Coordinates of C-alpha atoms in Angstrom, one line a residue:
X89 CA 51.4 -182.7 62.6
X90 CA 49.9 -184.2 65.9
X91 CA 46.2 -184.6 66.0
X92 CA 46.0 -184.5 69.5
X93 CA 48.8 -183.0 71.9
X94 CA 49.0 -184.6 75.4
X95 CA 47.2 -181.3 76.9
X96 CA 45.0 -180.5 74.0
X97 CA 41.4 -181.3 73.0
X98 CA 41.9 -185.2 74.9
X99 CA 42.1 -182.8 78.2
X100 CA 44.2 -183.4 80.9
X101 CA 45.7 -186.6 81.8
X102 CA 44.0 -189.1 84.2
X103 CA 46.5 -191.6 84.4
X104 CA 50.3 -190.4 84.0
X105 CA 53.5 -192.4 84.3
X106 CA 56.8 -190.3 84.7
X107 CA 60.3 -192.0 83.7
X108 CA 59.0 -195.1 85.4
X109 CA 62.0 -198.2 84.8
X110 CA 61.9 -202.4 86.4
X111 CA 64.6 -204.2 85.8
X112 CA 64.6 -208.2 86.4
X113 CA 68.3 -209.1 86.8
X114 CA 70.5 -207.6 83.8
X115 CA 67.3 -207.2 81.8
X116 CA 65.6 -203.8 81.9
X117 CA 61.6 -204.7 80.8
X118 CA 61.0 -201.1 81.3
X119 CA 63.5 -198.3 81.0
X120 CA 62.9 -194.7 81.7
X121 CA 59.4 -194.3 80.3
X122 CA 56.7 -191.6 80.1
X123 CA 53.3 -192.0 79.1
X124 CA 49.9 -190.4 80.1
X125 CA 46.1 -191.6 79.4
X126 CA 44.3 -188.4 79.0
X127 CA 40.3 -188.1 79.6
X128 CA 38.2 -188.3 76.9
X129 CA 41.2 -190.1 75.0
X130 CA 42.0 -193.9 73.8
X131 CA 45.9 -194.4 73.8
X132 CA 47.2 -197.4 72.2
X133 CA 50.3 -199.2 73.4
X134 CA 52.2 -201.2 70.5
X135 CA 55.3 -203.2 70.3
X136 CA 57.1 -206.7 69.5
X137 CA 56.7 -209.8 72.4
X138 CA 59.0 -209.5 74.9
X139 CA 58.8 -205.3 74.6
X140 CA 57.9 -204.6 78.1
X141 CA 53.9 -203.8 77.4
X142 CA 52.2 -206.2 80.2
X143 CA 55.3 -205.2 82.7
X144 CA 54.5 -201.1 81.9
X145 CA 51.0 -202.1 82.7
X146 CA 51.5 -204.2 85.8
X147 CA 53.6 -200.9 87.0
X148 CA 50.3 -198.7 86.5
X149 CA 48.2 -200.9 88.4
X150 CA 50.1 -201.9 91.2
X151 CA 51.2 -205.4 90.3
X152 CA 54.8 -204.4 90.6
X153 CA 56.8 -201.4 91.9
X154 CA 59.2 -199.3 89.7
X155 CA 62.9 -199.2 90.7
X156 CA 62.7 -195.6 89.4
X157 CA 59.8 -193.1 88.1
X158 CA 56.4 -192.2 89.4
X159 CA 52.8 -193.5 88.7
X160 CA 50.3 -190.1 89.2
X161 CA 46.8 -190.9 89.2
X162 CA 43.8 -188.4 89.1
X163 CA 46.7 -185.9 90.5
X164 CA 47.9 -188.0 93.3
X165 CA 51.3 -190.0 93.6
X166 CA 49.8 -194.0 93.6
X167 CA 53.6 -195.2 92.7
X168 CA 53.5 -197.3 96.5
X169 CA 50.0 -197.6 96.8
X170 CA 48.6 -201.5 96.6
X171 CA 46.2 -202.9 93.5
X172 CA 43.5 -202.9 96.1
X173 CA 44.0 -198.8 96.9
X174 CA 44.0 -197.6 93.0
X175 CA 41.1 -200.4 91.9
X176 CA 38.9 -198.3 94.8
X177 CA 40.1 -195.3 93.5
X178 CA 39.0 -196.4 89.6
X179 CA 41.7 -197.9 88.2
X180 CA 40.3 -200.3 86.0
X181 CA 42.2 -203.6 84.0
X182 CA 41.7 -206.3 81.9
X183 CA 44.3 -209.4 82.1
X184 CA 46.1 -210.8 78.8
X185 CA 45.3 -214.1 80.2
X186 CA 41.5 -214.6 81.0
X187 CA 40.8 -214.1 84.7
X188 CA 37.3 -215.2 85.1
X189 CA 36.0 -217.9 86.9
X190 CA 34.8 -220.5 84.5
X191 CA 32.5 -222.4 87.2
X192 CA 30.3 -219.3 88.0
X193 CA 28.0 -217.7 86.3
X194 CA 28.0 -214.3 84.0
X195 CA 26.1 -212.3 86.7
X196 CA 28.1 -214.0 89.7
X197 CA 31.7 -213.3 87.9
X198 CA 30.4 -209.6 87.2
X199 CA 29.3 -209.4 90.8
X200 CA 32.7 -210.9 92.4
X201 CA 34.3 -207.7 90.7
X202 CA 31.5 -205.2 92.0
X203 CA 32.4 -206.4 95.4
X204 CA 36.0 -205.2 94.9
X205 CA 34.4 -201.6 95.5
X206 CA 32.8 -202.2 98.7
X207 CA 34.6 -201.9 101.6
X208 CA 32.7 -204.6 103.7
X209 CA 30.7 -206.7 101.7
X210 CA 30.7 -210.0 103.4
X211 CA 27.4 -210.9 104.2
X212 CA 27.7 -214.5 105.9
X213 CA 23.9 -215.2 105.8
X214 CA 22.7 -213.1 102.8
X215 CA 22.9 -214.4 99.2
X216 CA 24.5 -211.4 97.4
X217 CA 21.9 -211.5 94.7
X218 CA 19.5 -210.0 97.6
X219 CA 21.7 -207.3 98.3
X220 CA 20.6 -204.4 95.1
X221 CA 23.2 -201.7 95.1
X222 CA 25.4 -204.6 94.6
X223 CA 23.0 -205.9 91.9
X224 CA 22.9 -202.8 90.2
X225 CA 26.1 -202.2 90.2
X226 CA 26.7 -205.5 88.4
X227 CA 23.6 -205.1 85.9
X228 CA 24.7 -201.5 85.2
X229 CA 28.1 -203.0 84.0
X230 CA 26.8 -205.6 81.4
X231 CA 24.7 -203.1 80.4
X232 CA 27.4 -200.7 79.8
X233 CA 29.3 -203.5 77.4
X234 CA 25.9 -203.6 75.6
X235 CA 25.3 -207.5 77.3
X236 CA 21.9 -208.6 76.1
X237 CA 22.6 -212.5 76.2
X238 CA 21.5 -214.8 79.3
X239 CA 23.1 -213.8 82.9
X240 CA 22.9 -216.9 84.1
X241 CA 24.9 -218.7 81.5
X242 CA 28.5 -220.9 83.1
X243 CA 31.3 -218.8 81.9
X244 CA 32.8 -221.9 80.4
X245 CA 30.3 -222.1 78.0
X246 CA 31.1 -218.5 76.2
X247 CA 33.0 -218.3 73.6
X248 CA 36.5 -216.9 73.6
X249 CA 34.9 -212.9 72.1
X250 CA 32.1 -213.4 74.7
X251 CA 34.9 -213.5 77.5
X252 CA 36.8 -210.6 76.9
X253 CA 33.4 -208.7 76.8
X254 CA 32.8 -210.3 80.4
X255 CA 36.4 -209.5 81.4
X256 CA 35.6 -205.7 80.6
X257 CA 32.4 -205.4 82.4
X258 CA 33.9 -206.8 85.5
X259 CA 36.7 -203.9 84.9
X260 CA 33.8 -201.9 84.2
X261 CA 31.8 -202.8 87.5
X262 CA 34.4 -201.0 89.3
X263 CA 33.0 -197.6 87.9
X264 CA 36.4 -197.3 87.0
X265 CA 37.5 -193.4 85.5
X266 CA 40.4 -195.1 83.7
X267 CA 40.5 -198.7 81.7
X268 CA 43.6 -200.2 80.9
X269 CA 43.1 -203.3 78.4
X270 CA 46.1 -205.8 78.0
X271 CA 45.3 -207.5 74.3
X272 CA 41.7 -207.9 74.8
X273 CA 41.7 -209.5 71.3
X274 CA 44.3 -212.0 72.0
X275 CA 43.2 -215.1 70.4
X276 CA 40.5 -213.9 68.5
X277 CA 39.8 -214.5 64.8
X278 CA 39.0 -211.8 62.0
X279 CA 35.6 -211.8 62.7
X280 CA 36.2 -211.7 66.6
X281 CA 38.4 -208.7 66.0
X282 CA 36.0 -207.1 64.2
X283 CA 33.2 -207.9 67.3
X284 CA 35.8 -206.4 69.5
X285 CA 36.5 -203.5 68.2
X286 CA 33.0 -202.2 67.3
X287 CA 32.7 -203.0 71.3
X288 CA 35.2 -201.0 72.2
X289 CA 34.1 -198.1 69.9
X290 CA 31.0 -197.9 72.0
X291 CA 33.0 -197.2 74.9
X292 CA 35.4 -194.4 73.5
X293 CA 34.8 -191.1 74.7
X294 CA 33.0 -192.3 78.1
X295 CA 35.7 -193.4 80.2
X296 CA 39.6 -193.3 78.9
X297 CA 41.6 -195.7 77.8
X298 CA 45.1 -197.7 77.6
X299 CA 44.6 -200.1 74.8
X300 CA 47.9 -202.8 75.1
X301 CA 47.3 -204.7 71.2
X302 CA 48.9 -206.9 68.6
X303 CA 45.7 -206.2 66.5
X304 CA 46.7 -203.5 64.2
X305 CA 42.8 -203.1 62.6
X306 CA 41.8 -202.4 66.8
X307 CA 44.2 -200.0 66.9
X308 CA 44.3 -198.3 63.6
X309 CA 40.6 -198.3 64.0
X310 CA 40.0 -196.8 67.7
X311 CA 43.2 -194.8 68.9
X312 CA 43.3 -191.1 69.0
X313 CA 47.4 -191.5 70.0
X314 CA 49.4 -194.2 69.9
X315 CA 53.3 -195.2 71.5
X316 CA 55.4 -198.0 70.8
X317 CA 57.5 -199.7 73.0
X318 CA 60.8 -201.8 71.9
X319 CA 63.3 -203.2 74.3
X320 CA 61.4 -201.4 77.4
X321 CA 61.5 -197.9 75.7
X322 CA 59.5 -195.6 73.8
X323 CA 60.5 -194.7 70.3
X324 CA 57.6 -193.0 68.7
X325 CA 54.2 -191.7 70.0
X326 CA 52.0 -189.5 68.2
X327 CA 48.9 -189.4 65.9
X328 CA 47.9 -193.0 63.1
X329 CA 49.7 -190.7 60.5
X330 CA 52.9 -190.2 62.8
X331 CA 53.2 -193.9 63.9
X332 CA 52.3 -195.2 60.1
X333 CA 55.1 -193.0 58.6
X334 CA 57.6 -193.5 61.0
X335 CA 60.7 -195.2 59.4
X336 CA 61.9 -196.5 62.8
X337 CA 58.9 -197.6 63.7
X338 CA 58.4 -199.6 60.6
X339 CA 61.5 -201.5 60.8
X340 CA 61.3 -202.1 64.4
X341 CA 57.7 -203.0 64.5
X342 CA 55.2 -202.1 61.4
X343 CA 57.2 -203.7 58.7
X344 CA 54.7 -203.3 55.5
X345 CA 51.3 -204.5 57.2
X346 CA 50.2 -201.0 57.8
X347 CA 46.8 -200.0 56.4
X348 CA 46.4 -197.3 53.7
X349 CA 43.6 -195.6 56.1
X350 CA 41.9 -195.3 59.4
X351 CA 38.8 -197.9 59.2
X352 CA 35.5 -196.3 60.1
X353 CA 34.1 -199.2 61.4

């Protein structure tokens, strides 16, 4: 049996994507899928390389348009609206591929991303550390990845775990009411993993969550439901107990690396 159903005790979804398909040429990355984020909820997003994960996520935010389907979020059609429209609206991301600025600082990358929210916040003559909603903003966001090292420390001296934790407070410093996380613990050692994932436990259950992950202890360990994609479609979504005794899943995906038991780490 399901733990959670799509309208039960997760609530109702926040973020909703409705027989949404992209095709590139001949090949179909994403083909005719359905998948909601529901509030209060972590869903986790499995499947091989080359499954269509990052392309289903890049249709969510904006990045690319669907040839067929619709994107719903917070109950309004967004399927044409820009990255720029559903970022103001709380649509929050992480990249695969770091997207930080290495030269800058911890504070001044997290306050690059709070400026995304403002509408006009060019201020020729002003340093931006003088303007303090802005400030706040940005200091409210390491604080709600639990950052107590140095602000002022070059991005390019962090190590790789440190990153992803900057990465999710700039998502975060768009007070964002969804989060959508492409392989945050790409890269990352067992240890790292580990780091991660006790990270993003802290941030369950206050703002929802699309978790995209090869790391089956994250996602063992943190999703309430989880889907997984293979060749653009979905072929199993449920509860850890659906997904870990599904036979098709297993051959497709799982093979015998699944853990005996949810980690309560």
């Amino acid at each position: 049996m399901t733990a959670m159903t799509e309208a039960g005790s997760e609530g109702k979804p926040v973020l909703e994507v409705t027989g949404v398909s992209k095709a590139f040429g001949a090949l179909k990355a994403v083909d005719d899928v359905s998948l909601s984020v529901n509030r209060g909820g972590l869903h986790a997003l499995i499947g091989p390389n080359g499954a269509g994960k990052s392309t289903l996520i890049d249709l969510m935010t904006g990045w690319q348009r669907p040839d067929a389907g619709t994107v719903t979020f917070n109950g309004q059609d967004v399927t044409d609206a820009s990255v720029a429209k559903r970022a103001a609206m709380g649509l929050g991301r992480s990249f695969q591929v770091s997207s930080l600025a290495p030269e800058l600082s911890i504070l001044d990358n997290v306050l690059l991303a709070a400026q995304g929210r403002q509408t006009s916040s060019f201020r020729f003559w002003t340093s931006v550390h003088d303007d303090e909603p802005l400030m706040a903003s940005a200091m409210e966001a390491l604080c709600a990845v639990g950052w107590t090292k140095p602000h002022t420390t070059p991005v390019s001296q962090l190590s790789h775990g440190d990153r992803r934790q900057i990465e999710v407070a700039c998502a975060m410093a768009l007070k964002p009411t969804v989060l959508l996380l492409d392989e945050p613990a790409a890269g990352l050692d067992a240890e790292g993993s580990r780091e991660l994932t006790e990270f993003l436990a802290t941030l369950k259950g206050k703002i929802p969550m699309l978790l995209v992950e090869h790391d089956m202890y994250a996602v063992f360990t943190l999703a309430d439901r989880i889907s997984v994609l293979v060749n653009g479609a979905i072929i199993a979504s449920g509860s850890l107990e659906d997904i870990q005794q599904n036979e098709e899943v297993r051959r497709a995906y799982l093979g015998d690396s699944v853990p005996a038991s949810r980690s309560t780490c």
